[in-house]
Tab-separated table of C-alpha atoms in Angstrom:
chain	number	residue	atom	x	y	z
A	191	MET	CA	147.941	17.474	25.496
A	192	ILE	CA	148.700	19.289	28.813
A	193	ILE	CA	147.076	18.122	32.146
A	194	LYS	CA	148.840	20.041	34.191
A	195	ARG	CA	151.297	23.050	34.045
A	196	MET	CA	154.202	24.058	36.337
A	197	ASP	CA	153.123	25.565	39.870
A	198	SER	CA	154.151	28.935	40.247
A	199	LYS	CA	157.152	29.795	42.447
A	200	GLN	CA	156.300	33.484	42.751
A	201	GLU	CA	154.898	33.457	46.231
A	202	GLU	CA	157.638	31.584	47.544
A	203	ILE	CA	160.107	33.712	45.774
A	204	GLY	CA	158.641	36.948	47.034
A	205	GLU	CA	158.541	35.567	50.558
A	206	LEU	CA	162.376	34.852	50.349
A	207	GLU	CA	162.872	38.414	48.884
A	208	LYS	CA	160.935	40.021	51.823
A	209	LEU	CA	162.907	37.906	54.643
A	210	LEU	CA	166.080	39.248	53.443
A	211	LYS	CA	164.611	42.901	54.420
A	212	ASP	CA	163.765	41.566	57.893
A	213	LYS	CA	167.180	42.119	59.473
A	214	PRO	CA	168.498	38.434	59.398
A	215	THR	CA	171.872	37.725	60.848
A	216	PRO	CA	174.704	37.224	58.439
A	217	TYR	CA	174.332	33.446	58.360
A	218	GLN	CA	170.594	33.702	58.133
A	219	ARG	CA	170.966	35.936	55.004
A	220	PHE	CA	173.614	33.545	53.634
A	221	LEU	CA	171.236	30.381	53.960
A	222	ILE	CA	168.242	32.857	52.540
A	223	GLU	CA	170.207	33.519	49.644
A	224	ARG	CA	170.940	30.232	48.633
A	225	GLU	CA	167.427	29.102	48.914
A	226	LEU	CA	166.669	32.024	46.904
A	227	LYS	CA	169.376	31.398	44.458
A	228	ALA	CA	168.404	27.591	43.717
A	229	MET	CA	165.120	28.069	43.818
A	230	MET	CA	165.488	30.496	40.703
A	231	SER	CA	167.806	28.235	39.004
A	232	GLY	CA	165.406	25.477	39.514
A	233	VAL	CA	162.461	27.147	38.070
A	234	SER	CA	164.749	28.484	35.065
A	235	GLY	CA	165.504	25.215	33.996
A	236	GLU	CA	162.023	23.485	34.376
A	237	LYS	CA	160.677	26.283	32.503
A	238	ASP	CA	163.433	25.920	29.639
A	239	SER	CA	162.369	21.646	29.486
A	240	ALA	CA	158.948	22.455	30.009
A	241	TYR	CA	159.255	24.750	26.753
A	242	TYR	CA	160.793	21.937	24.663
A	243	ILE	CA	158.127	19.724	26.012
A	244	ASP	CA	155.015	21.655	25.199
A	245	PHE	CA	156.285	22.781	21.811
A	246	TYR	CA	156.096	18.897	20.356
A	247	PHE	CA	153.571	17.396	22.696
A	248	ARG	CA	151.122	19.910	23.469
A	249	ASN	CA	148.666	19.662	20.867
A	250	SER	CA	148.928	15.803	20.602
A	251	LYS	CA	146.276	13.343	21.265
A	252	ASN	CA	148.913	10.873	21.864
A	253	TRP	CA	150.459	12.152	24.512
A	254	ALA	CA	149.695	13.379	27.858
A	255	VAL	CA	151.868	15.814	29.705
A	256	ILE	CA	152.226	16.501	33.431
A	257	HIS	CA	154.439	19.239	35.013
A	258	ASP	CA	155.517	19.714	38.693
A	259	LEU	CA	153.708	16.438	39.984
A	260	ARG	CA	154.480	15.914	43.708
A	261	LEU	CA	152.787	12.348	45.597
A	262	GLU	CA	152.904	11.355	48.936
A	263	HIS	CA	153.096	7.600	49.819
A	264	LYS	CA	153.359	6.382	53.045
A	265	GLY	CA	155.615	9.117	54.360
A	266	GLN	CA	157.367	9.047	50.968
A	267	VAL	CA	157.605	11.901	48.492
A	268	ALA	CA	158.132	11.847	44.647
A	269	GLN	CA	158.532	15.167	42.864
A	270	ILE	CA	158.816	14.646	39.492
A	271	ASP	CA	159.619	17.799	37.427
A	272	HIS	CA	157.956	16.524	34.059
A	273	LEU	CA	156.035	13.546	33.087
A	274	LEU	CA	154.959	12.190	29.708
A	275	ILE	CA	152.588	9.456	29.112
A	276	ASN	CA	151.555	8.053	25.968
A	277	ARG	CA	148.957	5.555	24.918
A	278	PHE	CA	150.868	2.554	25.144
A	279	PHE	CA	151.448	3.575	28.995
A	280	ASP	CA	155.224	4.430	28.403
A	281	MET	CA	155.912	6.811	31.050
A	282	TYR	CA	158.621	8.913	30.390
A	283	VAL	CA	159.870	10.504	33.622
A	284	LEU	CA	161.740	13.550	33.420
A	285	GLU	CA	163.989	15.263	35.754
A	286	SER	CA	165.167	18.843	34.910
A	287	LYS	CA	168.743	20.111	35.953
A	288	ASN	CA	169.500	23.645	35.469
A	289	TYR	CA	173.220	22.644	34.554
A	290	SER	CA	174.303	25.410	32.352
A	291	TYR	CA	178.034	24.895	32.098
A	292	LYS	CA	180.215	22.011	32.674
A	293	LEU	CA	179.018	18.613	33.936
A	294	LYS	CA	181.064	15.605	34.079
A	295	ILE	CA	180.321	12.131	34.801
A	296	ASN	CA	183.282	9.633	35.508
A	297	PRO	CA	183.113	5.668	34.958
A	298	GLU	CA	181.741	4.960	38.249
A	299	GLY	CA	178.551	7.057	37.792
A	300	GLU	CA	179.409	10.041	39.853
A	301	PHE	CA	178.523	13.409	38.770
A	302	HIS	CA	180.366	16.599	39.166
A	303	ILE	CA	179.650	20.136	37.814
A	304	TYR	CA	182.315	23.007	37.740
A	305	TYR	CA	181.702	25.749	40.267
A	306	SER	CA	184.350	28.217	40.955
A	307	LYS	CA	187.279	26.791	38.970
A	308	GLU	CA	186.978	23.605	40.385
A	309	TYR	CA	184.838	20.434	40.234
A	310	VAL	CA	182.060	19.863	42.566
A	311	GLY	CA	180.540	16.554	43.299
A	312	ILE	CA	176.800	16.334	43.454
A	313	PRO	CA	174.085	13.634	43.916
A	314	SER	CA	173.549	11.292	40.795
A	315	PRO	CA	170.047	12.734	39.227
A	316	ILE	CA	169.729	9.283	37.474
A	317	GLU	CA	169.734	7.464	40.911
A	318	GLN	CA	167.327	10.347	42.397
A	319	ASN	CA	164.961	9.779	39.205
A	320	LYS	CA	165.190	6.167	39.698
A	321	ARG	CA	163.786	6.445	43.319
A	322	HIS	CA	160.899	8.875	41.957
A	323	ILE	CA	160.065	5.874	39.398
A	324	TYR	CA	160.310	3.466	42.335
A	325	LEU	CA	157.442	5.518	44.202
A	326	LEU	CA	155.283	6.651	41.112
A	327	ASP	CA	155.062	2.671	40.467
A	328	LEU	CA	153.926	1.872	44.329
A	329	PHE	CA	151.577	4.957	43.908
A	330	LEU	CA	150.199	3.844	40.752
A	331	LYS	CA	149.261	0.248	41.900
A	332	SER	CA	148.122	1.428	45.388
A	333	HIS	CA	145.503	3.611	44.101
A	334	ASN	CA	144.414	1.630	41.136
A	335	ILE	CA	145.051	4.606	38.841
A	336	LEU	CA	145.748	2.807	35.378
A	337	PRO	CA	142.795	1.169	33.228
A	338	LYS	CA	142.532	-2.647	33.116
A	339	ARG	CA	142.254	-5.226	30.683
A	340	ILE	CA	140.454	-8.103	31.731
A	341	VAL	CA	140.316	-6.969	35.234
A	342	ILE	CA	144.256	-6.826	35.122
A	343	SER	CA	145.592	-3.379	35.563
A	344	LEU	CA	147.986	-2.268	32.939
A	345	ARG	CA	151.667	-2.367	33.523
A	346	PRO	CA	153.389	0.904	32.357
A	347	ARG	CA	157.125	0.954	30.893
A	348	PHE	CA	159.085	3.606	32.622
A	349	LYS	CA	161.800	5.907	31.070
A	350	ASN	CA	164.359	7.614	32.858
A	351	PHE	CA	165.638	10.601	31.350
A	352	ILE	CA	167.706	13.831	33.114
A	353	LEU	CA	167.177	17.155	31.066
A	354	VAL	CA	170.111	19.392	31.146
A	355	SER	CA	170.309	23.085	29.268
A	356	PRO	CA	171.080	23.170	25.535
A	357	LYS	CA	174.237	25.120	26.619
A	358	ALA	CA	175.858	22.250	28.915
A	359	ILE	CA	178.987	20.829	28.196
A	360	ILE	CA	178.513	17.114	29.077
A	361	MET	CA	181.953	14.976	29.595
A	362	ARG	CA	180.966	11.359	29.225
A	363	PRO	CA	182.807	8.086	30.322
A	364	LEU	CA	182.980	5.510	27.485
A	365	GLU	CA	179.497	3.907	26.878
A	366	LYS	CA	181.024	0.296	28.319
A	367	LYS	CA	182.256	1.937	31.400
A	368	PHE	CA	178.822	3.723	32.301
A	369	ASP	CA	176.034	4.219	30.224
A	370	THR	CA	174.979	7.842	30.349
A	371	SER	CA	172.324	7.553	27.418
A	372	SER	CA	169.725	8.811	29.929
A	373	VAL	CA	171.491	12.293	30.386
A	374	ILE	CA	170.422	14.571	27.578
A	375	LYS	CA	170.183	17.828	26.493
A	376	ALA	CA	166.377	19.494	27.031
A	377	ASP	CA	165.903	20.438	23.278
A	378	THR	CA	166.900	16.957	21.903
A	379	LEU	CA	163.889	14.961	24.012
A	380	ARG	CA	161.840	14.877	20.782
A	381	THR	CA	164.563	12.989	18.839
A	382	LYS	CA	165.341	10.743	21.614
A	383	ILE	CA	161.719	9.619	22.089
A	384	ASP	CA	161.549	9.243	18.198
A	385	GLN	CA	164.896	7.214	17.879
A	386	GLU	CA	163.120	4.948	20.849
A	387	VAL	CA	160.075	4.421	18.549
A	388	GLU	CA	161.912	3.679	15.804
A	389	LYS	CA	163.403	0.637	17.496
A	390	TRP	CA	160.085	-0.938	18.661
A	391	HIS	CA	159.102	-3.424	16.442
A	392	PRO	CA	155.054	-4.223	16.393
A	393	LEU	CA	155.424	-8.158	15.449
A	394	VAL	CA	158.213	-8.505	18.752
A	395	ASP	CA	156.272	-6.830	21.057
A	396	LEU	CA	152.723	-7.828	20.935
A	397	GLY	CA	152.090	-7.193	24.245
A	398	THR	CA	152.571	-3.581	23.827
A	399	ILE	CA	149.814	-3.415	21.162
A	400	SER	CA	147.679	-5.115	23.660
A	401	LYS	CA	148.151	-2.110	25.957
A	402	ILE	CA	147.072	0.805	23.485
A	403	CYS	CA	144.288	3.124	24.981
A	404	SER	CA	142.224	5.740	23.247
A	405	SER	CA	143.155	9.214	23.599
A	406	ALA	CA	140.213	9.932	26.032
A	407	THR	CA	141.591	7.048	28.327
A	408	LEU	CA	144.781	8.300	28.375
A	409	ALA	CA	143.534	11.768	29.111
A	410	GLU	CA	141.077	10.846	32.035
A	411	THR	CA	143.770	8.260	33.376
A	412	ALA	CA	146.467	11.286	33.390
A	413	ARG	CA	144.015	13.904	35.124
A	414	ARG	CA	143.166	10.985	37.984
A	415	LEU	CA	147.016	10.778	38.737
A	416	ALA	CA	147.402	14.759	38.572
A	417	ALA	CA	144.558	15.039	41.197
A	418	PHE	CA	146.795	13.429	43.674
A	419	HIS	CA	149.446	16.327	43.262
A	420	LYS	CA	150.251	17.591	46.879
A	421	PRO	CA	152.260	20.945	46.370
A	422	LEU	CA	154.814	21.662	49.391
A	423	ARG	CA	154.101	24.287	51.731
A	424	LEU	CA	157.323	25.585	53.404
A	425	ASN	CA	157.659	27.801	56.559
A	426	PHE	CA	160.548	29.565	55.248
A	427	ARG	CA	160.908	31.939	58.683
A	428	ALA	CA	160.922	28.474	60.851
A	429	LYS	CA	163.204	26.885	58.412
A	430	PHE	CA	165.812	29.852	58.871
A	431	GLY	CA	165.043	30.521	62.723
A	432	LEU	CA	163.201	33.804	62.161
A	433	PRO	CA	160.708	35.247	64.597
A	434	VAL	CA	157.435	34.967	63.605
A	435	TYR	CA	155.577	38.319	64.272
A	436	LYS	CA	151.685	38.297	65.515
A	437	ASP	CA	149.586	40.863	64.413
A	438	LYS	CA	148.500	43.200	66.951
A	439	GLU	CA	144.935	43.314	68.262
């Protein structure tokens, strides 16, 4: 079941396109065009991932889907692209990356993308998502969002996955050097989740059985969490140093 869909970025895209017509300096134009390109690329990647997620999970009563969740907690922010929650309160925190071409991960866990005929280093999306999960965990505890069993709040199990374009070529190190199993193509997410479920044995993990909740409780909990979403409002004129025009009286 879909609890929250993606926020529209059309207003922000329209504002950036308008700024390009406002006679920016060459450097300002470069910054605005870069921002616009990154935003449109991010939207495209998130839409592609959302399609595969919604295809399998939108009609399921066993899963709650939250797209584009931004949480603020004590001065820190977690921007979660997609969150999947099941009735055992396994939380799949999914980070979309629109890597459409070559992605290389070295044995040290460093990420590189192929750009302008060379590989360029980029921040690790795995570590980025770990920070999101850390903050999400603190947020859930702080706001007592999860249901209780005998006055004790249930503890979720977090799953960290990075979704990349199905067209991407991923070059990975040997697993014993660095585990990249959390970096997957977006169209394989359902298969990956099914594989994890197959590994689970109810007689081994009795604690997980005790956590199972009803579909109604799952939906209510997911809606409570989604209600804390705080969309980011950017002042692009201030960001790029453009003048602010006041309406004439």
